[in-house]
PDB file of C-alpha atoms in Angstrom:
ATOM      1  CA  MET D  29     -47.337-112.565-172.687  1.00  0.00           C
ATOM      2  CA  SER D  30     -44.167-113.423-170.753  1.00  0.00           C
ATOM      3  CA  SER D  31     -42.628-110.952-168.320  1.00  0.00           C
ATOM      4  CA  TYR D  32     -39.692-110.571-170.725  1.00  0.00           C
ATOM      5  CA  SER D  33     -42.116-109.618-173.535  1.00  0.00           C
ATOM      6  CA  ARG D  34     -43.912-107.111-171.315  1.00  0.00           C
ATOM      7  CA  GLN D  35     -40.594-105.572-170.299  1.00  0.00           C
ATOM      8  CA  ALA D  36     -39.459-105.383-173.931  1.00  0.00           C
ATOM      9  CA  CYS D  37     -42.740-103.664-174.857  1.00  0.00           C
ATOM     10  CA  SER D  38     -42.339-101.163-172.002  1.00  0.00           C
ATOM     11  CA  ILE D  39     -38.807-100.316-173.023  1.00  0.00           C
ATOM     12  CA  SER D  40     -39.824-100.073-176.673  1.00  0.00           C
ATOM     13  CA  ALA D  41     -42.599 -97.633-175.748  1.00  0.00           C
ATOM     14  CA  LEU D  42     -40.108 -95.530-173.768  1.00  0.00           C
ATOM     15  CA  GLU D  43     -37.728 -95.411-176.701  1.00  0.00           C
ATOM     16  CA  ARG D  44     -40.503 -94.392-179.083  1.00  0.00           C
ATOM     17  CA  ARG D  45     -41.576 -91.514-176.872  1.00  0.00           C
ATOM     18  CA  GLY D  46     -37.955 -90.462-176.392  1.00  0.00           C
ATOM     19  CA  ALA D  47     -36.213 -87.884-174.284  1.00  0.00           C
ATOM     20  CA  GLU D  48     -37.787 -85.044-176.254  1.00  0.00           C
ATOM     21  CA  ALA D  49     -41.002 -85.805-174.344  1.00  0.00           C
ATOM     22  CA  GLY D  50     -39.358 -84.139-171.329  1.00  0.00           C
ATOM     23  CA  ARG D  51     -41.443 -84.542-168.217  1.00  0.00           C
ATOM     24  CA  SER D  52     -43.316 -87.580-169.530  1.00  0.00           C
ATOM     25  CA  HIS D  53     -40.062 -89.326-170.403  1.00  0.00           C
ATOM     26  CA  ALA D  54     -38.672 -88.676-166.915  1.00  0.00           C
ATOM     27  CA  LEU D  55     -41.866 -89.969-165.281  1.00  0.00           C
ATOM     28  CA  ASP D  56     -41.788 -93.067-167.494  1.00  0.00           C
ATOM     29  CA  ARG D  57     -38.195 -93.784-166.441  1.00  0.00           C
ATOM     30  CA  ILE D  58     -39.033 -93.287-162.755  1.00  0.00           C
ATOM     31  CA  GLY D  59     -41.949 -95.706-163.075  1.00  0.00           C
ATOM     32  CA  LEU D  60     -39.824 -98.317-164.778  1.00  0.00           C
ATOM     33  CA  ALA D  61     -37.137 -97.975-162.090  1.00  0.00           C
ATOM     34  CA  GLU D  62     -39.766 -98.528-159.403  1.00  0.00           C
ATOM     35  CA  CYS D  63     -41.056-101.611-161.224  1.00  0.00           C
ATOM     36  CA  GLN D  64     -37.535-103.013-161.408  1.00  0.00           C
ATOM     37  CA  PHE D  65     -37.066-102.506-157.661  1.00  0.00           C
ATOM     38  CA  LEU D  66     -40.413-104.168-156.939  1.00  0.00           C
ATOM     39  CA  ALA D  67     -39.504-107.092-159.197  1.00  0.00           C
ATOM     40  CA  GLY D  68     -36.260-107.507-157.279  1.00  0.00           C
ATOM     41  CA  ASP D  69     -33.961-106.749-160.196  1.00  0.00           C
ATOM     42  CA  ILE D  70     -31.739-104.392-158.233  1.00  0.00           C
ATOM     43  CA  ARG D  71     -29.067-104.034-160.914  1.00  0.00           C
ATOM     44  CA  ALA D  72     -31.628-103.063-163.588  1.00  0.00           C
ATOM     45  CA  ALA D  73     -33.390-100.792-161.088  1.00  0.00           C
ATOM     46  CA  ALA D  74     -30.178 -98.915-160.350  1.00  0.00           C
ATOM     47  CA  ALA D  75     -29.458 -98.488-164.058  1.00  0.00           C
ATOM     48  CA  GLU D  76     -32.999 -97.264-164.726  1.00  0.00           C
ATOM     49  CA  THR D  77     -32.790 -94.884-161.763  1.00  0.00           C
ATOM     50  CA  THR D  78     -29.692 -93.338-163.291  1.00  0.00           C
ATOM     51  CA  LEU D  79     -31.549 -92.863-166.583  1.00  0.00           C
ATOM     52  CA  ALA D  80     -34.507 -91.389-164.681  1.00  0.00           C
ATOM     53  CA  VAL D  81     -32.309 -88.849-162.921  1.00  0.00           C
ATOM     54  CA  ASP D  82     -30.636 -87.936-166.213  1.00  0.00           C
ATOM     55  CA  ALA D  83     -34.072 -87.375-167.768  1.00  0.00           C
ATOM     56  CA  ALA D  84     -35.220 -85.380-164.725  1.00  0.00           C
ATOM     57  CA  ARG D  85     -32.301 -82.989-165.112  1.00  0.00           C
ATOM     58  CA  GLY D  86     -33.907 -81.821-168.351  1.00  0.00           C
ATOM     59  CA  THR D  87     -37.097 -80.621-166.691  1.00  0.00           C
ATOM     60  CA  GLN D  88     -38.080 -78.322-163.837  1.00  0.00           C
ATOM     61  CA  SER D  89     -41.232 -80.324-163.102  1.00  0.00           C
ATOM     62  CA  GLY D  90     -42.255 -80.487-159.470  1.00  0.00           C
ATOM     63  CA  ARG D  91     -44.111 -83.713-160.181  1.00  0.00           C
ATOM     64  CA  VAL D  92     -40.911 -85.325-161.492  1.00  0.00           C
ATOM     65  CA  ARG D  93     -39.073 -84.291-158.344  1.00  0.00           C
ATOM     66  CA  ALA D  94     -41.898 -85.585-156.163  1.00  0.00           C
ATOM     67  CA  GLN D  95     -41.795 -88.944-157.951  1.00  0.00           C
ATOM     68  CA  LEU D  96     -38.009 -89.105-157.537  1.00  0.00           C
ATOM     69  CA  GLY D  97     -38.554 -88.448-153.845  1.00  0.00           C
ATOM     70  CA  GLN D  98     -40.898 -91.436-153.749  1.00  0.00           C
ATOM     71  CA  LEU D  99     -38.335 -93.562-155.611  1.00  0.00           C
ATOM     72  CA  TYR D 100     -35.551 -92.675-153.167  1.00  0.00           C
ATOM     73  CA  PRO D 101     -36.616 -95.095-150.385  1.00  0.00           C
ATOM     74  CA  TYR D 102     -36.257 -98.022-152.787  1.00  0.00           C
ATOM     75  CA  THR D 103     -32.549 -97.225-152.989  1.00  0.00           C
ATOM     76  CA  VAL D 104     -32.092 -97.401-149.216  1.00  0.00           C
ATOM     77  CA  GLY D 105     -31.007-100.718-147.753  1.00  0.00           C
ATOM     78  CA  HIS D 106     -28.992-101.787-150.759  1.00  0.00           C
ATOM     79  CA  GLY D 107     -25.949 -99.845-149.537  1.00  0.00           C
ATOM     80  CA  ALA D 108     -23.521-102.629-150.339  1.00  0.00           C
ATOM     81  CA  SER D 109     -24.362-102.286-154.007  1.00  0.00           C
ATOM     82  CA  ARG D 110     -22.273 -99.564-155.598  1.00  0.00           C
ATOM     83  CA  PRO D 111     -24.700 -98.937-158.501  1.00  0.00           C
ATOM     84  CA  VAL D 112     -27.619 -98.467-156.093  1.00  0.00           C
ATOM     85  CA  ARG D 113     -25.533 -96.210-153.854  1.00  0.00           C
ATOM     86  CA  GLU D 114     -24.586 -94.094-156.874  1.00  0.00           C
ATOM     87  CA  ALA D 115     -28.232 -93.963-158.012  1.00  0.00           C
ATOM     88  CA  ARG D 116     -29.313 -92.898-154.508  1.00  0.00           C
ATOM     89  CA  ASP D 117     -26.636 -90.197-154.443  1.00  0.00           C
ATOM     90  CA  SER D 118     -27.745 -88.900-157.840  1.00  0.00           C
ATOM     91  CA  ILE D 119     -31.355 -88.602-156.647  1.00  0.00           C
ATOM     92  CA  ARG D 120     -30.257 -86.816-153.486  1.00  0.00           C
ATOM     93  CA  ASP D 121     -27.999 -84.431-155.453  1.00  0.00           C
ATOM     94  CA  LEU D 122     -30.764 -83.544-157.902  1.00  0.00           C
ATOM     95  CA  LEU D 123     -33.374 -83.022-155.200  1.00  0.00           C
ATOM     96  CA  SER D 124     -31.070 -80.798-153.178  1.00  0.00           C
ATOM     97  CA  SER D 125     -30.186 -78.539-156.125  1.00  0.00           C
TER      98      SER D 125
END
């Protein structure tokens, strides 16, 4: 299976579970954002981080906030990229509220 096929399957699984899954959906999004950072796709990682933060706003889960805290360092060092800077700011804002 190509990496594109694996990514399409991952995204399809996320869409099937949907936002109504609450905490699980947020954790899925955080995991996918981390994978995108590790794969070096910074633009996709920033977009997925934004979706992760949006999903996290719908839950009070401490685990979700802990995982966002672990995602935060991936957003550091890409300061020249506006989308990554905005994603980093959104994580920081959520964690400080």
